[in-house]
Amino acid sequence: GLYDTESDFAREIGWSRQKINQISNGNKEPDVNDLNVLAHALGKSVGEIAEIFLRAKSPNRQQFVTNTARAE
């Protein structure tokens, strides 16, 4: 991975290890600013990061469609 430990990652982005732990364990929902920081640090789009959290919150863990699809 990019970082060896949660502590390394937290230090790199200027957060406490506890904040990273709370977000990764689902005890804290990241806000838009958090999503931006995570996306930048991980080299991903904000949408990709948000999708991870949306999928985790889905009652049946369904895949979210990220583009608009028309019913045929």
PQR file of N, CA, C, O and H, with PARSE charges and radii, in Angstrom:
ATOM      1  N   GLY A   1       0.816  -1.189   0.000 -0.4000 1.5000
ATOM      2  CA  GLY A   1       0.000   0.000   0.000 -0.0000 2.0000
ATOM      3  C   GLY A   1       0.861   1.255   0.000  0.5500 1.7000
ATOM      4  O   GLY A   1       2.090   1.200   0.054 -0.5500 1.4000
ATOM      5  N   LEU A   2       0.184   2.359  -0.061 -0.4000 1.5000
ATOM      6  CA  LEU A   2       0.872   3.640  -0.079 -0.0000 2.0000
ATOM      7  C   LEU A   2       1.492   3.973   1.269  0.5500 1.7000
ATOM      8  O   LEU A   2       2.536   4.623   1.336 -0.5500 1.4000
ATOM      9  H   LEU A   2      -0.814   2.403  -0.104  0.4000 1.0000
ATOM     10  N   TYR A   3       0.850   3.529   2.339 -0.4000 1.5000
ATOM     11  CA  TYR A   3       1.293   3.845   3.697 -0.0000 2.0000
ATOM     12  C   TYR A   3       1.377   2.551   4.490  0.5500 1.7000
ATOM     13  O   TYR A   3       0.563   1.646   4.304 -0.5500 1.4000
ATOM     14  H   TYR A   3       0.003   3.001   2.285  0.4000 1.0000
ATOM     15  N   ASP A   4       2.360   2.465   5.372 -0.4000 1.5000
ATOM     16  CA  ASP A   4       2.549   1.250   6.162 -0.0000 2.0000
ATOM     17  C   ASP A   4       1.514   1.109   7.270  0.5500 1.7000
ATOM     18  O   ASP A   4       1.078  -0.002   7.573 -0.5500 1.4000
ATOM     19  H   ASP A   4       3.022   3.200   5.523  0.4000 1.0000
ATOM     20  N   THR A   5       1.120   2.218   7.875 -0.4000 1.5000
ATOM     21  CA  THR A   5       0.189   2.152   9.002 -0.0000 2.0000
ATOM     22  C   THR A   5      -0.826   3.291   8.927  0.5500 1.7000
ATOM     23  O   THR A   5      -0.632   4.264   8.198 -0.5500 1.4000
ATOM     24  H   THR A   5       1.474   3.120   7.629  0.4000 1.0000
ATOM     25  N   GLU A   6      -1.911   3.153   9.692 -0.4000 1.5000
ATOM     26  CA  GLU A   6      -2.878   4.243   9.820 -0.0000 2.0000
ATOM     27  C   GLU A   6      -2.181   5.489  10.355  0.5500 1.7000
ATOM     28  O   GLU A   6      -2.467   6.605   9.923 -0.5500 1.4000
ATOM     29  H   GLU A   6      -2.068   2.363  10.283  0.4000 1.0000
ATOM     30  N   SER A   7      -1.279   5.292  11.283 -0.4000 1.5000
ATOM     31  CA  SER A   7      -0.550   6.425  11.866 -0.0000 2.0000
ATOM     32  C   SER A   7       0.263   7.167  10.811  0.5500 1.7000
ATOM     33  O   SER A   7       0.286   8.398  10.799 -0.5500 1.4000
ATOM     34  H   SER A   7      -1.045   4.385  11.634  0.4000 1.0000
ATOM     35  N   ASP A   8       0.930   6.425   9.924 -0.4000 1.5000
ATOM     36  CA  ASP A   8       1.700   7.046   8.842 -0.0000 2.0000
ATOM     37  C   ASP A   8       0.779   7.866   7.937  0.5500 1.7000
ATOM     38  O   ASP A   8       1.095   9.000   7.576 -0.5500 1.4000
ATOM     39  H   ASP A   8       0.910   5.425   9.934  0.4000 1.0000
ATOM     40  N   PHE A   9      -0.355   7.280   7.581 -0.4000 1.5000
ATOM     41  CA  PHE A   9      -1.309   7.956   6.712 -0.0000 2.0000
ATOM     42  C   PHE A   9      -1.858   9.205   7.401  0.5500 1.7000
ATOM     43  O   PHE A   9      -1.912  10.276   6.797 -0.5500 1.4000
ATOM     44  H   PHE A   9      -0.612   6.359   7.875  0.4000 1.0000
ATOM     45  N   ALA A  10      -2.258   9.068   8.646 -0.4000 1.5000
ATOM     46  CA  ALA A  10      -2.794  10.201   9.405 -0.0000 2.0000
ATOM     47  C   ALA A  10      -1.779  11.336   9.476  0.5500 1.7000
ATOM     48  O   ALA A  10      -2.120  12.500   9.265 -0.5500 1.4000
ATOM     49  H   ALA A  10      -2.214   8.198   9.136  0.4000 1.0000
ATOM     50  N   ARG A  11      -0.559  10.996   9.769 -0.4000 1.5000
ATOM     51  CA  ARG A  11       0.508  11.998   9.869 -0.0000 2.0000
ATOM     52  C   ARG A  11       0.687  12.709   8.522  0.5500 1.7000
ATOM     53  O   ARG A  11       0.853  13.928   8.479 -0.5500 1.4000
ATOM     54  H   ARG A  11      -0.282  10.051   9.941  0.4000 1.0000
ATOM     55  N   GLU A  12       0.654  11.958   7.444 -0.4000 1.5000
ATOM     56  CA  GLU A  12       0.840  12.523   6.101 -0.0000 2.0000
ATOM     57  C   GLU A  12      -0.251  13.533   5.746  0.5500 1.7000
ATOM     58  O   GLU A  12       0.032  14.540   5.097 -0.5500 1.4000
ATOM     59  H   GLU A  12       0.520  10.968   7.479  0.4000 1.0000
ATOM     60  N   ILE A  13      -1.485  13.279   6.161 -0.4000 1.5000
ATOM     61  CA  ILE A  13      -2.578  14.182   5.794 -0.0000 2.0000
ATOM     62  C   ILE A  13      -2.943  15.171   6.898  0.5500 1.7000
ATOM     63  O   ILE A  13      -3.865  15.973   6.744 -0.5500 1.4000
ATOM     64  H   ILE A  13      -1.714  12.461   6.689  0.4000 1.0000
ATOM     65  N   GLY A  14      -2.210  15.107   8.015 -0.4000 1.5000
ATOM     66  CA  GLY A  14      -2.421  16.072   9.084 -0.0000 2.0000
ATOM     67  C   GLY A  14      -3.611  15.786   9.973  0.5500 1.7000
ATOM     68  O   GLY A  14      -4.154  16.701  10.592 -0.5500 1.4000
ATOM     69  H   GLY A  14      -1.462  14.456   8.139  0.4000 1.0000
ATOM     70  N   TRP A  15      -4.027  14.527  10.048 -0.4000 1.5000
ATOM     71  CA  TRP A  15      -5.141  14.120  10.904 -0.0000 2.0000
ATOM     72  C   TRP A  15      -4.602  13.290  12.059  0.5500 1.7000
ATOM     73  O   TRP A  15      -3.469  12.810  12.022 -0.5500 1.4000
ATOM     74  H   TRP A  15      -3.585  13.784   9.546  0.4000 1.0000
ATOM     75  N   SER A  16      -5.431  13.129  13.085 -0.4000 1.5000
ATOM     76  CA  SER A  16      -5.059  12.223  14.174 -0.0000 2.0000
ATOM     77  C   SER A  16      -5.310  10.779  13.726  0.5500 1.7000
ATOM     78  O   SER A  16      -6.148  10.518  12.862 -0.5500 1.4000
ATOM     79  H   SER A  16      -6.352  13.518  13.115  0.4000 1.0000
ATOM     80  N   ARG A  17      -4.583   9.867  14.321 -0.4000 1.5000
ATOM     81  CA  ARG A  17      -4.811   8.458  14.021 -0.0000 2.0000
ATOM     82  C   ARG A  17      -6.224   8.072  14.424  0.5500 1.7000
ATOM     83  O   ARG A  17      -6.855   7.239  13.773 -0.5500 1.4000
ATOM     84  H   ARG A  17      -3.902  10.078  15.023  0.4000 1.0000
ATOM     85  N   GLN A  18      -6.723   8.677  15.500 -0.4000 1.5000
ATOM     86  CA  GLN A  18      -8.070   8.367  15.980 -0.0000 2.0000
ATOM     87  C   GLN A  18      -9.130   8.737  14.939  0.5500 1.7000
ATOM     88  O   GLN A  18     -10.104   8.007  14.755 -0.5500 1.4000
ATOM     89  H   GLN A  18      -6.211   9.354  16.029  0.4000 1.0000
ATOM     90  N   LYS A  19      -8.939   9.875  14.258 -0.4000 1.5000
ATOM     91  CA  LYS A  19      -9.907  10.285  13.229 -0.0000 2.0000
ATOM     92  C   LYS A  19      -9.915   9.283  12.083  0.5500 1.7000
ATOM     93  O   LYS A  19     -10.981   8.887  11.611 -0.5500 1.4000
ATOM     94  H   LYS A  19      -8.148  10.469  14.407  0.4000 1.0000
ATOM     95  N   ILE A  20      -8.738   8.873  11.637 -0.4000 1.5000
ATOM     96  CA  ILE A  20      -8.652   7.863  10.567 -0.0000 2.0000
ATOM     97  C   ILE A  20      -9.331   6.579  11.025  0.5500 1.7000
ATOM     98  O   ILE A  20     -10.091   5.971  10.272 -0.5500 1.4000
ATOM     99  H   ILE A  20      -7.873   9.195  12.021  0.4000 1.0000
ATOM    100  N   ASN A  21      -9.060   6.174  12.243 -0.4000 1.5000
ATOM    101  CA  ASN A  21      -9.634   4.939  12.780 -0.0000 2.0000
ATOM    102  C   ASN A  21     -11.151   5.032  12.849  0.5500 1.7000
ATOM    103  O   ASN A  21     -11.840   4.079  12.484 -0.5500 1.4000
ATOM    104  H   ASN A  21      -8.442   6.668  12.854  0.4000 1.0000
ATOM    105  N   GLN A  22     -11.684   6.152  13.305 -0.4000 1.5000
ATOM    106  CA  GLN A  22     -13.142   6.313  13.407 -0.0000 2.0000
ATOM    107  C   GLN A  22     -13.797   6.254  12.031  0.5500 1.7000
ATOM    108  O   GLN A  22     -14.854   5.644  11.871 -0.5500 1.4000
ATOM    109  H   GLN A  22     -11.125   6.926  13.601  0.4000 1.0000
ATOM    110  N   ILE A  23     -13.175   6.886  11.039 -0.4000 1.5000
ATOM    111  CA  ILE A  23     -13.726   6.859   9.687 -0.0000 2.0000
ATOM    112  C   ILE A  23     -13.627   5.457   9.095  0.5500 1.7000
ATOM    113  O   ILE A  23     -14.594   4.959   8.519 -0.5500 1.4000
ATOM    114  H   ILE A  23     -12.316   7.382  11.169  0.4000 1.0000
ATOM    115  N   SER A  24     -12.474   4.819   9.230 -0.4000 1.5000
ATOM    116  CA  SER A  24     -12.281   3.497   8.621 -0.0000 2.0000
ATOM    117  C   SER A  24     -13.146   2.424   9.279  0.5500 1.7000
ATOM    118  O   SER A  24     -13.492   1.427   8.645 -0.5500 1.4000
ATOM    119  H   SER A  24     -11.688   5.223   9.697  0.4000 1.0000
ATOM    120  N   ASN A  25     -13.496   2.629  10.552 -0.4000 1.5000
ATOM    121  CA  ASN A  25     -14.358   1.664  11.246 -0.0000 2.0000
ATOM    122  C   ASN A  25     -15.838   1.992  11.117  0.5500 1.7000
ATOM    123  O   ASN A  25     -16.682   1.266  11.643 -0.5500 1.4000
ATOM    124  H   ASN A  25     -13.215   3.439  11.067  0.4000 1.0000
ATOM    125  N   GLY A  26     -16.157   3.077  10.425 -0.4000 1.5000
ATOM    126  CA  GLY A  26     -17.554   3.453  10.234 -0.0000 2.0000
ATOM    127  C   GLY A  26     -18.188   4.164  11.415  0.5500 1.7000
ATOM    128  O   GLY A  26     -19.407   4.326  11.456 -0.5500 1.4000
ATOM    129  H   GLY A  26     -15.471   3.666   9.998  0.4000 1.0000
ATOM    130  N   ASN A  27     -17.374   4.592  12.382 -0.4000 1.5000
ATOM    131  CA  ASN A  27     -17.901   5.303  13.547 -0.0000 2.0000
ATOM    132  C   ASN A  27     -18.060   6.795  13.295  0.5500 1.7000
ATOM    133  O   ASN A  27     -18.757   7.484  14.040 -0.5500 1.4000
ATOM    134  H   ASN A  27     -16.383   4.459  12.349  0.4000 1.0000
ATOM    135  N   LYS A  28     -17.411   7.298  12.241 -0.4000 1.5000
ATOM    136  CA  LYS A  28     -17.528   8.704  11.858 -0.0000 2.0000
ATOM    137  C   LYS A  28     -17.723   8.763  10.356  0.5500 1.7000
ATOM    138  O   LYS A  28     -16.998   8.125   9.593 -0.5500 1.4000
ATOM    139  H   LYS A  28     -16.845   6.739  11.635  0.4000 1.0000
ATOM    140  N   GLU A  29     -18.718   9.542   9.941 -0.4000 1.5000
ATOM    141  CA  GLU A  29     -18.959   9.718   8.515 -0.0000 2.0000
ATOM    142  C   GLU A  29     -18.114  10.892   8.022  0.5500 1.7000
ATOM    143  O   GLU A  29     -18.169  11.975   8.603 -0.5500 1.4000
ATOM    144  H   GLU A  29     -19.308  10.061  10.561  0.4000 1.0000
ATOM    145  N   PRO A  30     -17.339  10.691   6.965 -0.5600 1.5000
ATOM    146  CA  PRO A  30     -16.506  11.789   6.472  0.2800 2.0000
ATOM    147  C   PRO A  30     -17.371  12.873   5.833  0.5500 1.7000
ATOM    148  O   PRO A  30     -18.357  12.572   5.161 -0.5500 1.4000
ATOM    149  N   ASP A  31     -16.994  14.148   6.049 -0.4000 1.5000
ATOM    150  CA  ASP A  31     -17.710  15.230   5.377 -0.0000 2.0000
ATOM    151  C   ASP A  31     -17.016  15.503   4.040  0.5500 1.7000
ATOM    152  O   ASP A  31     -16.047  14.832   3.686 -0.5500 1.4000
ATOM    153  H   ASP A  31     -16.193  14.392   6.595  0.4000 1.0000
ATOM    154  N   VAL A  32     -17.517  16.488   3.312 -0.4000 1.5000
ATOM    155  CA  VAL A  32     -16.977  16.783   1.981 -0.0000 2.0000
ATOM    156  C   VAL A  32     -15.494  17.134   2.047  0.5500 1.7000
ATOM    157  O   VAL A  32     -14.717  16.708   1.192 -0.5500 1.4000
ATOM    158  H   VAL A  32     -18.304  17.034   3.600  0.4000 1.0000
ATOM    159  N   ASN A  33     -15.102  17.900   3.045 -0.4000 1.5000
ATOM    160  CA  ASN A  33     -13.677  18.245   3.178 -0.0000 2.0000
ATOM    161  C   ASN A  33     -12.828  17.008   3.438  0.5500 1.7000
ATOM    162  O   ASN A  33     -11.739  16.865   2.883 -0.5500 1.4000
ATOM    163  H   ASN A  33     -15.733  18.246   3.739  0.4000 1.0000
ATOM    164  N   ASP A  34     -13.337  16.106   4.293 -0.4000 1.5000
ATOM    165  CA  ASP A  34     -12.620  14.852   4.562 -0.0000 2.0000
ATOM    166  C   ASP A  34     -12.472  14.043   3.277  0.5500 1.7000
ATOM    167  O   ASP A  34     -11.400  13.506   2.999 -0.5500 1.4000
ATOM    168  H   ASP A  34     -14.222  16.222   4.744  0.4000 1.0000
ATOM    169  N   LEU A  35     -13.544  13.958   2.497 -0.4000 1.5000
ATOM    170  CA  LEU A  35     -13.504  13.197   1.237 -0.0000 2.0000
ATOM    171  C   LEU A  35     -12.458  13.784   0.291  0.5500 1.7000
ATOM    172  O   LEU A  35     -11.732  13.045  -0.375 -0.5500 1.4000
ATOM    173  H   LEU A  35     -14.415  14.395   2.723  0.4000 1.0000
ATOM    174  N   ASN A  36     -12.383  15.110   0.233 -0.4000 1.5000
ATOM    175  CA  ASN A  36     -11.380  15.764  -0.620 -0.0000 2.0000
ATOM    176  C   ASN A  36      -9.967  15.418  -0.181  0.5500 1.7000
ATOM    177  O   ASN A  36      -9.111  15.110  -1.011 -0.5500 1.4000
ATOM    178  H   ASN A  36     -12.972  15.711   0.774  0.4000 1.0000
ATOM    179  N   VAL A  37      -9.721  15.468   1.120 -0.4000 1.5000
ATOM    180  CA  VAL A  37      -8.390  15.156   1.647 -0.0000 2.0000
ATOM    181  C   VAL A  37      -8.029  13.701   1.345  0.5500 1.7000
ATOM    182  O   VAL A  37      -6.926  13.410   0.882 -0.5500 1.4000
ATOM    183  H   VAL A  37     -10.416  15.718   1.794  0.4000 1.0000
ATOM    184  N   LEU A  38      -8.970  12.790   1.610 -0.4000 1.5000
ATOM    185  CA  LEU A  38      -8.721  11.364   1.356 -0.0000 2.0000
ATOM    186  C   LEU A  38      -8.463  11.103  -0.128  0.5500 1.7000
ATOM    187  O   LEU A  38      -7.535  10.377  -0.484 -0.5500 1.4000
ATOM    188  H   LEU A  38      -9.867  13.026   1.985  0.4000 1.0000
ATOM    189  N   ALA A  39      -9.282  11.695  -0.982 -0.4000 1.5000
ATOM    190  CA  ALA A  39      -9.127  11.493  -2.425 -0.0000 2.0000
ATOM    191  C   ALA A  39      -7.762  11.969  -2.902  0.5500 1.7000
ATOM    192  O   ALA A  39      -7.076  11.266  -3.644 -0.5500 1.4000
ATOM    193  H   ALA A  39     -10.036  12.285  -0.693  0.4000 1.0000
ATOM    194  N   HIS A  40      -7.376  13.156  -2.476 -0.4000 1.5000
ATOM    195  CA  HIS A  40      -6.080  13.707  -2.887 -0.0000 2.0000
ATOM    196  C   HIS A  40      -4.930  12.815  -2.403  0.5500 1.7000
ATOM    197  O   HIS A  40      -4.012  12.508  -3.164 -0.5500 1.4000
ATOM    198  H   HIS A  40      -7.933  13.727  -1.873  0.4000 1.0000
ATOM    199  N   ALA A  41      -4.988  12.405  -1.141 -0.4000 1.5000
ATOM    200  CA  ALA A  41      -3.901  11.594  -0.567 -0.0000 2.0000
ATOM    201  C   ALA A  41      -3.795  10.226  -1.217  0.5500 1.7000
ATOM    202  O   ALA A  41      -2.703   9.668  -1.327 -0.5500 1.4000
ATOM    203  H   ALA A  41      -5.733  12.654  -0.523  0.4000 1.0000
ATOM    204  N   LEU A  42      -4.939   9.679  -1.652 -0.4000 1.5000
ATOM    205  CA  LEU A  42      -4.940   8.334  -2.224 -0.0000 2.0000
ATOM    206  C   LEU A  42      -4.902   8.321  -3.751  0.5500 1.7000
ATOM    207  O   LEU A  42      -4.906   7.255  -4.367 -0.5500 1.4000
ATOM    208  H   LEU A  42      -5.826  10.132  -1.562  0.4000 1.0000
ATOM    209  N   GLY A  43      -4.864   9.502  -4.358 -0.4000 1.5000
ATOM    210  CA  GLY A  43      -4.800   9.573  -5.815 -0.0000 2.0000
ATOM    211  C   GLY A  43      -6.071   9.088  -6.484  0.5500 1.7000
ATOM    212  O   GLY A  43      -6.023   8.499  -7.563 -0.5500 1.4000
ATOM    213  H   GLY A  43      -4.860  10.368  -3.858  0.4000 1.0000
ATOM    214  N   LYS A  44      -7.201   9.330  -5.852 -0.4000 1.5000
ATOM    215  CA  LYS A  44      -8.507   8.896  -6.376 -0.0000 2.0000
ATOM    216  C   LYS A  44      -9.401  10.116  -6.538  0.5500 1.7000
ATOM    217  O   LYS A  44      -9.089  11.194  -6.033 -0.5500 1.4000
ATOM    218  H   LYS A  44      -7.240   9.809  -4.975  0.4000 1.0000
ATOM    219  N   SER A  45     -10.511   9.944  -7.243 -0.4000 1.5000
ATOM    220  CA  SER A  45     -11.469  11.042  -7.348 -0.0000 2.0000
ATOM    221  C   SER A  45     -12.323  11.071  -6.085  0.5500 1.7000
ATOM    222  O   SER A  45     -12.452  10.068  -5.382 -0.5500 1.4000
ATOM    223  H   SER A  45     -10.765   9.068  -7.654  0.4000 1.0000
ATOM    224  N   VAL A  46     -12.902  12.232  -5.813 -0.4000 1.5000
ATOM    225  CA  VAL A  46     -13.805  12.352  -4.671 -0.0000 2.0000
ATOM    226  C   VAL A  46     -14.967  11.377  -4.841  0.5500 1.7000
ATOM    227  O   VAL A  46     -15.422  10.774  -3.869 -0.5500 1.4000
ATOM    228  H   VAL A  46     -12.797  13.046  -6.384  0.4000 1.0000
ATOM    229  N   GLY A  47     -15.445  11.221  -6.070 -0.4000 1.5000
ATOM    230  CA  GLY A  47     -16.535  10.280  -6.343 -0.0000 2.0000
ATOM    231  C   GLY A  47     -16.177   8.854  -5.970  0.5500 1.7000
ATOM    232  O   GLY A  47     -16.994   8.138  -5.391 -0.5500 1.4000
ATOM    233  H   GLY A  47     -15.075  11.710  -6.860  0.4000 1.0000
ATOM    234  N   GLU A  48     -14.967   8.437  -6.297 -0.4000 1.5000
ATOM    235  CA  GLU A  48     -14.532   7.076  -5.956 -0.0000 2.0000
ATOM    236  C   GLU A  48     -14.504   6.874  -4.447  0.5500 1.7000
ATOM    237  O   GLU A  48     -14.917   5.827  -3.947 -0.5500 1.4000
ATOM    238  H   GLU A  48     -14.304   9.019  -6.767  0.4000 1.0000
ATOM    239  N   ILE A  49     -14.016   7.880  -3.722 -0.4000 1.5000
ATOM    240  CA  ILE A  49     -13.950   7.775  -2.263 -0.0000 2.0000
ATOM    241  C   ILE A  49     -15.356   7.803  -1.673  0.5500 1.7000
ATOM    242  O   ILE A  49     -15.670   7.014  -0.783 -0.5500 1.4000
ATOM    243  H   ILE A  49     -13.681   8.730  -4.128  0.4000 1.0000
ATOM    244  N   ALA A  50     -16.202   8.703  -2.161 -0.4000 1.5000
ATOM    245  CA  ALA A  50     -17.574   8.803  -1.657 -0.0000 2.0000
ATOM    246  C   ALA A  50     -18.327   7.502  -1.884  0.5500 1.7000
ATOM    247  O   ALA A  50     -19.105   7.074  -1.032 -0.5500 1.4000
ATOM    248  H   ALA A  50     -15.947   9.344  -2.885  0.4000 1.0000
ATOM    249  N   GLU A  51     -18.097   6.872  -3.030 -0.4000 1.5000
ATOM    250  CA  GLU A  51     -18.782   5.614  -3.353 -0.0000 2.0000
ATOM    251  C   GLU A  51     -18.471   4.524  -2.323  0.5500 1.7000
ATOM    252  O   GLU A  51     -19.339   3.712  -2.001 -0.5500 1.4000
ATOM    253  H   GLU A  51     -17.465   7.220  -3.722  0.4000 1.0000
ATOM    254  N   ILE A  52     -17.261   4.503  -1.816 -0.4000 1.5000
ATOM    255  CA  ILE A  52     -16.885   3.523  -0.795 -0.0000 2.0000
ATOM    256  C   ILE A  52     -17.787   3.680   0.425  0.5500 1.7000
ATOM    257  O   ILE A  52     -18.303   2.698   0.959 -0.5500 1.4000
ATOM    258  H   ILE A  52     -16.556   5.163  -2.078  0.4000 1.0000
ATOM    259  N   PHE A  53     -17.971   4.925   0.858 -0.4000 1.5000
ATOM    260  CA  PHE A  53     -18.781   5.179   2.050 -0.0000 2.0000
ATOM    261  C   PHE A  53     -20.266   5.005   1.781  0.5500 1.7000
ATOM    262  O   PHE A  53     -21.000   4.548   2.657 -0.5500 1.4000
ATOM    263  H   PHE A  53     -17.552   5.723   0.424  0.4000 1.0000
ATOM    264  N   LEU A  54     -20.723   5.362   0.583 -0.4000 1.5000
ATOM    265  CA  LEU A  54     -22.130   5.161   0.241 -0.0000 2.0000
ATOM    266  C   LEU A  54     -22.469   3.674   0.193  0.5500 1.7000
ATOM    267  O   LEU A  54     -23.519   3.253   0.679 -0.5500 1.4000
ATOM    268  H   LEU A  54     -20.127   5.734  -0.129  0.4000 1.0000
ATOM    269  N   ARG A  55     -21.581   2.890  -0.389 -0.4000 1.5000
ATOM    270  CA  ARG A  55     -21.797   1.446  -0.476 -0.0000 2.0000
ATOM    271  C   ARG A  55     -21.838   0.831   0.918  0.5500 1.7000
ATOM    272  O   ARG A  55     -22.644  -0.060   1.184 -0.5500 1.4000
ATOM    273  H   ARG A  55     -20.728   3.232  -0.784  0.4000 1.0000
ATOM    274  N   ALA A  56     -20.973   1.305   1.803 -0.4000 1.5000
ATOM    275  CA  ALA A  56     -20.933   0.779   3.166 -0.0000 2.0000
ATOM    276  C   ALA A  56     -22.211   1.109   3.923  0.5500 1.7000
ATOM    277  O   ALA A  56     -22.624   0.354   4.803 -0.5500 1.4000
ATOM    278  H   ALA A  56     -20.318   2.029   1.587  0.4000 1.0000
ATOM    279  N   LYS A  57     -22.847   2.245   3.584 -0.4000 1.5000
ATOM    280  CA  LYS A  57     -24.073   2.652   4.271 -0.0000 2.0000
ATOM    281  C   LYS A  57     -25.322   2.011   3.664  0.5500 1.7000
ATOM    282  O   LYS A  57     -26.383   2.015   4.289 -0.5500 1.4000
ATOM    283  H   LYS A  57     -22.512   2.859   2.869  0.4000 1.0000
ATOM    284  N   SER A  58     -25.208   1.467   2.468 -0.4000 1.5000
ATOM    285  CA  SER A  58     -26.357   0.856   1.806 -0.0000 2.0000
ATOM    286  C   SER A  58     -26.842  -0.341   2.623  0.5500 1.7000
ATOM    287  O   SER A  58     -26.029  -1.166   3.043 -0.5500 1.4000
ATOM    288  H   SER A  58     -24.346   1.464   1.960  0.4000 1.0000
ATOM    289  N   PRO A  59     -28.160  -0.451   2.858 -0.5600 1.5000
ATOM    290  CA  PRO A  59     -28.675  -1.554   3.678  0.2800 2.0000
ATOM    291  C   PRO A  59     -28.292  -2.940   3.148  0.5500 1.7000
ATOM    292  O   PRO A  59     -28.059  -3.866   3.924 -0.5500 1.4000
ATOM    293  N   ASN A  60     -28.229  -3.070   1.828 -0.4000 1.5000
ATOM    294  CA  ASN A  60     -27.870  -4.377   1.262 -0.0000 2.0000
ATOM    295  C   ASN A  60     -26.529  -4.326   0.542  0.5500 1.7000
ATOM    296  O   ASN A  60     -26.212  -5.198  -0.267 -0.5500 1.4000
ATOM    297  H   ASN A  60     -28.418  -2.318   1.197  0.4000 1.0000
ATOM    298  N   ARG A  61     -25.741  -3.285   0.849 -0.4000 1.5000
ATOM    299  CA  ARG A  61     -24.401  -3.095   0.291 -0.0000 2.0000
ATOM    300  C   ARG A  61     -24.386  -3.154  -1.233  0.5500 1.7000
ATOM    301  O   ARG A  61     -23.443  -3.660  -1.841 -0.5500 1.4000
ATOM    302  H   ARG A  61     -25.998  -2.577   1.506  0.4000 1.0000
ATOM    303  N   GLN A  62     -25.451  -2.628  -1.840 -0.4000 1.5000
ATOM    304  CA  GLN A  62     -25.553  -2.651  -3.296 -0.0000 2.0000
ATOM    305  C   GLN A  62     -24.533  -1.733  -3.944  0.5500 1.7000
ATOM    306  O   GLN A  62     -24.028  -0.799  -3.321 -0.5500 1.4000
ATOM    307  H   GLN A  62     -26.218  -2.217  -1.346  0.4000 1.0000
ATOM    308  N   GLN A  63     -24.246  -2.009  -5.183 -0.4000 1.5000
ATOM    309  CA  GLN A  63     -23.334  -1.179  -5.961 -0.0000 2.0000
ATOM    310  C   GLN A  63     -24.106   0.055  -6.410  0.5500 1.7000
ATOM    311  O   GLN A  63     -25.228  -0.059  -6.902 -0.5500 1.4000
ATOM    312  H   GLN A  63     -24.656  -2.767  -5.689  0.4000 1.0000
ATOM    313  N   PHE A  64     -23.517   1.222  -6.244 -0.4000 1.5000
ATOM    314  CA  PHE A  64     -24.153   2.445  -6.701 -0.0000 2.0000
ATOM    315  C   PHE A  64     -23.725   2.720  -8.131  0.5500 1.7000
ATOM    316  O   PHE A  64     -22.569   2.507  -8.495 -0.5500 1.4000
ATOM    317  H   PHE A  64     -22.605   1.315  -5.844  0.4000 1.0000
ATOM    318  N   VAL A  65     -24.655   3.191  -8.931 -0.4000 1.5000
ATOM    319  CA  VAL A  65     -24.364   3.547 -10.307 -0.0000 2.0000
ATOM    320  C   VAL A  65     -23.848   4.980 -10.305  0.5500 1.7000
ATOM    321  O   VAL A  65     -24.512   5.886  -9.801 -0.5500 1.4000
ATOM    322  H   VAL A  65     -25.595   3.364  -8.635  0.4000 1.0000
ATOM    323  N   THR A  66     -22.669   5.178 -10.867 -0.4000 1.5000
ATOM    324  CA  THR A  66     -22.062   6.497 -10.801 -0.0000 2.0000
ATOM    325  C   THR A  66     -22.365   7.335 -12.036  0.5500 1.7000
ATOM    326  O   THR A  66     -22.052   8.525 -12.061 -0.5500 1.4000
ATOM    327  H   THR A  66     -22.130   4.442 -11.276  0.4000 1.0000
ATOM    328  N   ASN A  67     -22.963   6.742 -13.051 -0.4000 1.5000
ATOM    329  CA  ASN A  67     -23.368   7.540 -14.213 -0.0000 2.0000
ATOM    330  C   ASN A  67     -24.867   7.367 -14.411  0.5500 1.7000
ATOM    331  O   ASN A  67     -25.463   6.421 -13.896 -0.5500 1.4000
ATOM    332  H   ASN A  67     -23.217   5.775 -13.031  0.4000 1.0000
ATOM    333  N   THR A  68     -25.464   8.269 -15.147 -0.4000 1.5000
ATOM    334  CA  THR A  68     -26.901   8.229 -15.338 -0.0000 2.0000
ATOM    335  C   THR A  68     -27.229   7.177 -16.399  0.5500 1.7000
ATOM    336  O   THR A  68     -26.704   7.213 -17.513 -0.5500 1.4000
ATOM    337  H   THR A  68     -24.980   9.037 -15.565  0.4000 1.0000
ATOM    338  N   ALA A  69     -28.090   6.260 -16.038 -0.4000 1.5000
ATOM    339  CA  ALA A  69     -28.510   5.213 -16.962 -0.0000 2.0000
ATOM    340  C   ALA A  69     -29.996   5.391 -17.242  0.5500 1.7000
ATOM    341  O   ALA A  69     -30.779   5.645 -16.327 -0.5500 1.4000
ATOM    342  H   ALA A  69     -28.516   6.231 -15.134  0.4000 1.0000
ATOM    343  N   ARG A  70     -30.383   5.260 -18.500 -0.4000 1.5000
ATOM    344  CA  ARG A  70     -31.793   5.380 -18.851 -0.0000 2.0000
ATOM    345  C   ARG A  70     -32.419   3.999 -18.928  0.5500 1.7000
ATOM    346  O   ARG A  70     -31.830   3.062 -19.467 -0.5500 1.4000
ATOM    347  H   ARG A  70     -29.747   5.054 -19.244  0.4000 1.0000
ATOM    348  N   ALA A  71     -33.597   3.890 -18.390 -0.4000 1.5000
ATOM    349  CA  ALA A  71     -34.340   2.622 -18.478 -0.0000 2.0000
ATOM    350  C   ALA A  71     -34.798   2.446 -19.921  0.5500 1.7000
ATOM    351  O   ALA A  71     -35.256   3.390 -20.565 -0.5500 1.4000
ATOM    352  H   ALA A  71     -34.075   4.651 -17.952  0.4000 1.0000
ATOM    353  N   GLU A  72     -34.669   1.247 -20.403 -0.4000 1.5000
ATOM    354  CA  GLU A  72     -35.100   0.971 -21.782 -0.0000 2.0000
ATOM    355  C   GLU A  72     -36.414   0.284 -21.787  0.5500 1.7000
ATOM    356  O   GLU A  72     -36.942  -0.030 -22.854 -0.5500 1.4000
ATOM    357  H   GLU A  72     -34.297   0.480 -19.880  0.4000 1.0000
TER
END
